[in-house]
Amino acid sequence: MSKPSIPKGTRDFSPEEMLRRNYIFDVIKKAFISHGFNQIETPSMENLSTLTGKYGEEGDRLIFKVLNRGDKFLKSLKNLNSEENSQGQMEHQLCAEGLRYDLTVPFARYVVQHQNEINFPFKRFQIQPVWRADRPQKGRYREFYQCDADIIGSNSLTNEISFIQLIDSVFKSFGIKGVAVKVNNRKILSGIAEITGQPEKIIDITVAIDKLDKIGVDLVLEELSNKGLTEESISIIKPLLDIKGDYILIISSLKNILKDSMIGLKGVEELEFVFNYFKSNPLDFVSVQLDMTLARGLNYYTGAIFEVIVDQAKVGSVSGGGRYDDLTGIFGLKDVSGIGISFGADRIYDVMLDQDVFPDFSDISTQLLVINNGEDVNELLRLSNLIRSKGVITELYPDNVKLKKQMKYANGNKIPYVLFVTEENSIYSYELKNMISGEQIILDVDSIIEKLNF
Amino acid sequence: MSKPSIPKGTRDFSPEEMLRRNYIFDVIKKAFISHGFNQIETPSMENLSTLTGKYGEEGDRLIFKVLNRGDKFLKSLKNLNSEENSQGQMEHQLCAEGLRYDLTVPFARYVVQHQNEINFPFKRFQIQPVWRADRPQKGRYREFYQCDADIIGSNSLTNEISFIQLIDSVFKSFGIKGVAVKVNNRKILSGIAEITGQPEKIIDITVAIDKLDKIGVDLVLEELSNKGLTEESISIIKPLLDIKGDYILIISSLKNILKDSMIGLKGVEELEFVFNYFKSNPLDFVSVQLDMTLARGLNYYTGAIFEVIVDQAKVGSVSGGGRYDDLTGIFGLKDVSGIGISFGADRIYDVMLDQDVFPDFSDISTQLLVINNGEDVNELLRLSNLIRSKGVITELYPDNVKLKKQMKYANGNKIPYVLFVTEENSIYSYELKNMISGEQIILDVDSIIEKLNF
């Protein structure tokens, strides 16, 4: 029999990894709750019609599809015609359901489906796995958790500020050092495209500007030229790439450059509102930076966009989000503005390991192992249950085996205390051993409970 | 555009349902941890070869299968031959992965795959969804959570006792009334089959005896006869069905009846050990009953079996489990004994609603809504963040809209307090309204924080 294995790109999580992962989810969840977000969950499987066409062609290919069952499968087989049907068509004939690809589309579906039960503005969070048939590589998995919060049904800029406060409190709780929130606004990118007179080039412009940090001004300009931007357009964009300094300076430059673009100026104004707030009310922990080159893909964002990065960390952004004006439009509910954020648990995990900032989990791990040494096992069971009922995480070693084996178990599981029970003339005595210091002391049961409840 | 929907047998969970579900998971998780169980997680998808053949033919059909992707899909299509291949064969050609059907088989796979990293006896728990393509009906879903704990690598009967203590503490925490743990032992069922001289009839005997409660002695005997049990066999089984009384009486009758069956007597002895313990050390909350007719399906159990039922509840058992001697044998690791338990979160949910024993969740829901009444929104944001940072779950209503709409939001979300902020001559005053009593009082910010932190 070959050794069992799991599908490529998926993971088993050991007890130690689970403690760390739960810690991350708990901190994020607590921050979401403290801001008044309410948790929902949606099914792992959605109708393929809900998922298809929402993530681009590449995304459609990466959706895991679930085979039809029973007669439906046989029927769908009959309709297959690999000569005439494309692969995508055949997949859709064989499968009516798929695994969710993110939490955003299911959320939009949820809002539209349950719109009459929802009290808007709806502040929801969701922490669930998603699946993508991407080529697995370091840090990229086929099953991974997303931790999303959204406010839908309000276009107030107070939400942008609240989300940045939320980010601050999350990373403060984690104790991750060197965290910055980069903020930009899609309307500024639209404004730039508009003033060049080549608005149809917005994607090329955005993609090129996004590379400024990595390749520098000259190569960005070269790329723009290669993509068909005219010399005049490039001469309009160039000064933007040279803007340096604090947000006040950037804002005033942008106001000048974008003076003929209504949408561009709207974007500048929105950014200004957010940054003015944080000027008067600085954050506790993370820095906020205006980054005109931030683009965040080319998806549904229409206003503020933000991304959280960690100095020195090689993992890319640990969180990101932005405002969208028509997310639920895809399911028929038009003109509902919203804003959302997503935390990347796997990347946060790696950063926390790197910075060595995970807390100690000893309060949710076994504190006491009662040694099974041949004394009346009923008495050992009773005692273990008593100590446990007083709040001490307690195990009785189940088998009466050699002490060495029981101590190996305690050490292997990092159990800090073991208890030896002995009886003489019907009187029990209890010796508690500290597994780190090696110290052994005789105590009564109440004192053991008190000591271990520290 | 048609209204969006979700696949048959799956569910969206609203914020209110999530609070209740999380509460159930948290209580179970806390009990698992207090007994020294460690959490693991396994991937949603397993290789089909891991899942197939473990749940019987019917189970194989009910596994959700995930379509191969890319070239692999095209290749598998070519090999399809619906004339010669069975449906099962074709499914396996098109799919190499499936969604897990329970947590037990993935656990066995995990233990075998990671045996060199595991410190045995291994006490693990796992709370994750499973998927079954069953026909959906009331209380039966295609995606549902299982909450499992197992101890593997120890055949000590102290584990049986610990699990019953765990059940006691879980249902005590829930406050569910009328809970009983029914206990039996598979070895007794084997013993009965053995002494009839028709051991090959063990399944028929078990199935028939299992119906005693529902159909009565006469019909059980009739069924046994219909299934080919001889008159002599039936005359041996009949006295078993008449045994009434407390466990001491049942045990002594069984010892007598099974005196010629080694395995039967072993089963009786194991039960006696467990029941003697609880006679001297009664449980706090639930009752323990010896139920000779308990069978728990026809799967991998080999020793103690137990099932938890709730008086008056129409949901069937809310928890169950038992001992198995060769779970990991299917993956090549032989002779490792274990015992496991599973809690049925959906059924517990229904019972708790029926008995009206869910707690109040006000400490994890928004406590204060700051009204957005046109005062300086930066000041409202700052204030909201300050109060929140002191431990009060606080929201600022994001938009400056009519008070009526903001109050409707507070009422709809059952927010107990709202705060009105007003400014006169640069001095702010704060009026706190209790949304239940209607009382309004003017307080300073510190007093508001103190009051809401009760």
PDB file of N, CA and C in Angstrom, chain A residues 385 389, chain B residues 165 168-169 172 278 281-287:
ATOM      1  N   ASN A 385     -10.545  14.453  36.655  1.00  0.00           N
ATOM      2  CA  ASN A 385     -11.779  15.151  36.309  1.00  0.00           C
ATOM      3  C   ASN A 385     -12.047  16.302  37.270  1.00  0.00           C
ATOM      4  N   SER A 389     -12.199  20.147  36.186  1.00  0.00           N
ATOM      5  CA  SER A 389     -13.439  20.911  36.396  1.00  0.00           C
ATOM      6  C   SER A 389     -13.166  22.245  37.090  1.00  0.00           C
TER       7      SER A 389
ATOM      8  N   GLN B 165     -17.274  11.613  30.404  1.00  0.00           N
ATOM      9  CA  GLN B 165     -17.127  12.836  31.204  1.00  0.00           C
ATOM     10  C   GLN B 165     -17.162  14.077  30.295  1.00  0.00           C
ATOM     11  N   ASP B 168     -20.655  14.788  29.285  1.00  0.00           N
ATOM     12  CA  ASP B 168     -21.330  15.407  30.430  1.00  0.00           C
ATOM     13  C   ASP B 168     -21.024  16.901  30.493  1.00  0.00           C
ATOM     14  N   SER B 169     -19.732  17.243  30.358  1.00  0.00           N
ATOM     15  CA  SER B 169     -19.379  18.658  30.515  1.00  0.00           C
ATOM     16  C   SER B 169     -19.901  19.497  29.350  1.00  0.00           C
ATOM     17  N   LYS B 172     -23.700  19.936  29.912  1.00  0.00           N
ATOM     18  CA  LYS B 172     -23.877  20.809  31.067  1.00  0.00           C
ATOM     19  C   LYS B 172     -23.661  22.263  30.647  1.00  0.00           C
ATOM     20  N   PHE B 278     -18.922   4.970  37.049  1.00  0.00           N
ATOM     21  CA  PHE B 278     -19.949   6.017  37.177  1.00  0.00           C
ATOM     22  C   PHE B 278     -20.900   5.761  38.341  1.00  0.00           C
ATOM     23  N   ASN B 281     -18.815   7.419  40.935  1.00  0.00           N
ATOM     24  CA  ASN B 281     -18.559   8.820  40.603  1.00  0.00           C
ATOM     25  C   ASN B 281     -19.637   9.324  39.650  1.00  0.00           C
ATOM     26  N   PRO B 282     -20.811   9.595  40.176  1.00  0.00           N
ATOM     27  CA  PRO B 282     -21.919   9.955  39.283  1.00  0.00           C
ATOM     28  C   PRO B 282     -21.602  11.240  38.521  1.00  0.00           C
ATOM     29  N   LEU B 283     -22.157  11.334  37.328  1.00  0.00           N
ATOM     30  CA  LEU B 283     -21.959  12.524  36.503  1.00  0.00           C
ATOM     31  C   LEU B 283     -22.788  13.685  37.051  1.00  0.00           C
ATOM     32  N   ASP B 284     -22.352  14.882  36.708  1.00  0.00           N
ATOM     33  CA  ASP B 284     -23.056  16.091  37.144  1.00  0.00           C
ATOM     34  C   ASP B 284     -24.414  16.246  36.493  1.00  0.00           C
ATOM     35  N   PHE B 285     -24.509  15.895  35.221  1.00  0.00           N
ATOM     36  CA  PHE B 285     -25.604  16.455  34.441  1.00  0.00           C
ATOM     37  C   PHE B 285     -26.381  15.406  33.639  1.00  0.00           C
ATOM     38  N   VAL B 286     -25.682  14.533  32.945  1.00  0.00           N
ATOM     39  CA  VAL B 286     -26.380  13.596  32.061  1.00  0.00           C
ATOM     40  C   VAL B 286     -26.472  12.227  32.735  1.00  0.00           C
ATOM     41  N   SER B 287     -27.432  11.409  32.275  1.00  0.00           N
ATOM     42  CA  SER B 287     -27.514  10.050  32.818  1.00  0.00           C
ATOM     43  C   SER B 287     -26.815   9.083  31.858  1.00  0.00           C
TER      44      SER B 287
END
